[in-house]
CSV table of C-alpha atoms in Angstrom, one decimal:
chain,number,residue,atom,x,y,z
A,234,MET,CA,21.1,23.4,-16.1
A,235,ASP,CA,23.1,21.2,-18.5
A,236,GLU,CA,21.4,18.4,-20.3
A,237,GLU,CA,23.4,15.7,-18.5
A,238,ARG,CA,22.1,16.7,-15.1
A,239,ARG,CA,18.6,16.9,-16.4
A,240,ARG,CA,18.8,13.4,-17.6
A,241,ARG,CA,20.3,12.2,-14.3
A,242,LEU,CA,17.5,13.9,-12.4
A,243,ARG,CA,14.7,12.5,-14.6
A,244,ARG,CA,16.2,9.0,-14.5
A,245,LEU,CA,16.7,9.0,-10.6
A,246,GLY,CA,13.1,10.5,-10.1
A,247,ARG,CA,11.7,7.7,-12.1
A,248,ALA,CA,13.7,5.1,-10.3
A,249,TYR,CA,12.7,6.6,-6.9
A,250,ARG,CA,9.0,6.6,-7.8
A,251,ALA,CA,9.2,3.1,-9.2
A,252,ALA,CA,10.9,2.0,-5.8
A,253,MET,CA,8.2,3.7,-3.8
A,254,ASP,CA,5.5,2.0,-5.8
A,255,ALA,CA,7.1,-1.3,-5.6
A,256,GLU,CA,7.4,-0.8,-1.8
A,257,LYS,CA,3.7,0.0,-1.4
A,258,LYS,CA,2.7,-3.0,-3.4
A,259,ALA,CA,5.0,-5.3,-1.4
A,260,ARG,CA,3.8,-3.9,1.9
A,261,GLU,CA,0.1,-4.3,0.9
A,262,ALA,CA,0.7,-7.9,-0.3
A,263,LEU,CA,2.5,-8.8,2.8
A,264,ALA,CA,-0.2,-7.2,5.0
A,265,ALA,CA,-2.9,-9.0,3.1
A,266,GLU,CA,-1.0,-12.4,3.6
A,267,VAL,CA,-0.6,-11.5,7.3
A,268,LEU,CA,-4.4,-10.9,7.6
A,269,ALA,CA,-5.1,-14.2,5.6
A,270,ALA,CA,-2.7,-16.1,8.0
A,271,LEU,CA,-4.4,-14.5,11.2
A,272,SER,CA,-7.9,-15.3,9.6
A,273,ALA,CA,-6.7,-18.9,9.4
A,274,GLU,CA,-5.9,-18.8,13.0
A,275,GLU,CA,-2.2,-19.0,12.6
A,276,PRO,CA,-0.4,-18.0,15.8
A,277,VAL,CA,0.6,-14.3,15.7
A,278,GLY,CA,4.2,-15.0,16.9
A,279,GLU,CA,4.7,-17.5,14.2
A,280,VAL,CA,3.2,-15.2,11.5
A,281,ALA,CA,5.6,-12.4,12.7
A,282,ARG,CA,8.6,-14.7,12.8
A,283,GLU,CA,8.1,-16.0,9.2
A,284,ALA,CA,7.4,-12.4,8.0
A,285,GLY,CA,10.6,-11.3,9.5
A,286,PHE,CA,8.9,-8.7,11.9
A,287,ASP,CA,7.7,-8.6,15.5
A,288,ARG,CA,4.2,-9.1,16.9
A,289,GLU,CA,3.7,-5.3,17.0
A,290,TRP,CA,4.5,-4.9,13.4
A,291,VAL,CA,1.8,-7.7,12.7
A,292,ARG,CA,-0.6,-5.9,14.9
A,293,ARG,CA,-0.1,-2.6,13.1
A,294,ALA,CA,-0.2,-4.3,9.7
A,295,ARG,CA,-3.5,-6.0,10.5
A,296,ILE,CA,-5.0,-2.8,11.7
A,297,ALA,CA,-3.8,-0.8,8.6
A,298,GLU,CA,-4.9,-3.5,6.1
A,299,GLU,CA,-8.3,-3.8,7.8
A,300,LYS,CA,-8.6,0.0,7.6
A,301,ARG,CA,-7.6,0.1,4.0
A,302,LEU,CA,-10.1,-2.6,2.9
A,303,ALA,CA,-12.9,-0.9,4.9
A,304,ASP,CA,-12.0,2.5,3.2
A,305,GLU,CA,-12.1,0.8,-0.3
A,306,ALA,CA,-15.5,-0.8,0.5
A,307,ASN,CA,-16.9,2.6,1.8
A,308,LYS,CA,-15.6,4.4,-1.3
A,309,LYS,CA,-17.1,1.8,-3.5
A,310,ASN,CA,-20.5,1.8,-1.6
A,311,SER,CA,-20.5,5.6,-1.8
A,312,LEU,CA,-20.0,5.4,-5.5
A,313,LEU,CA,-22.7,3.0,-5.8
A,314,SER,CA,-25.0,4.9,-3.8
A,315,SER,CA,-24.4,8.0,-5.9
A,316,ASN,CA,-24.9,6.1,-9.1
A,317,ALA,CA,-28.3,4.7,-7.8
A,318,ALA,CA,-29.5,8.1,-6.9
A,319,GLY,CA,-28.7,9.1,-10.5
A,320,LEU,CA,-25.7,11.3,-9.6
A,321,SER,CA,-22.6,10.9,-11.7
A,322,PRO,CA,-19.3,10.9,-9.9
A,323,ASN,CA,-17.9,13.1,-12.8
A,324,ALA,CA,-20.7,15.6,-12.6
A,325,ASP,CA,-19.6,19.3,-12.2
């Protein structure tokens, strides 16, 4: 493979990974804001309209964000329990 192709592949691979990371961060930020709006008892239809999506997207985003937050809390609690029991998370 010639050097020019290698450079293009590396550059495009980095650009793609950066775009995927940015998309994930934007999705999580939007979902968190949707959750905050719903927690403040904003109307679902209005939240959806302002976010540029439909009510079904808001419902799915709410479910996904609640699951993500619960998974993070469970992971943290599991780590704390392991540490309290004298177990190291890095033990072999």
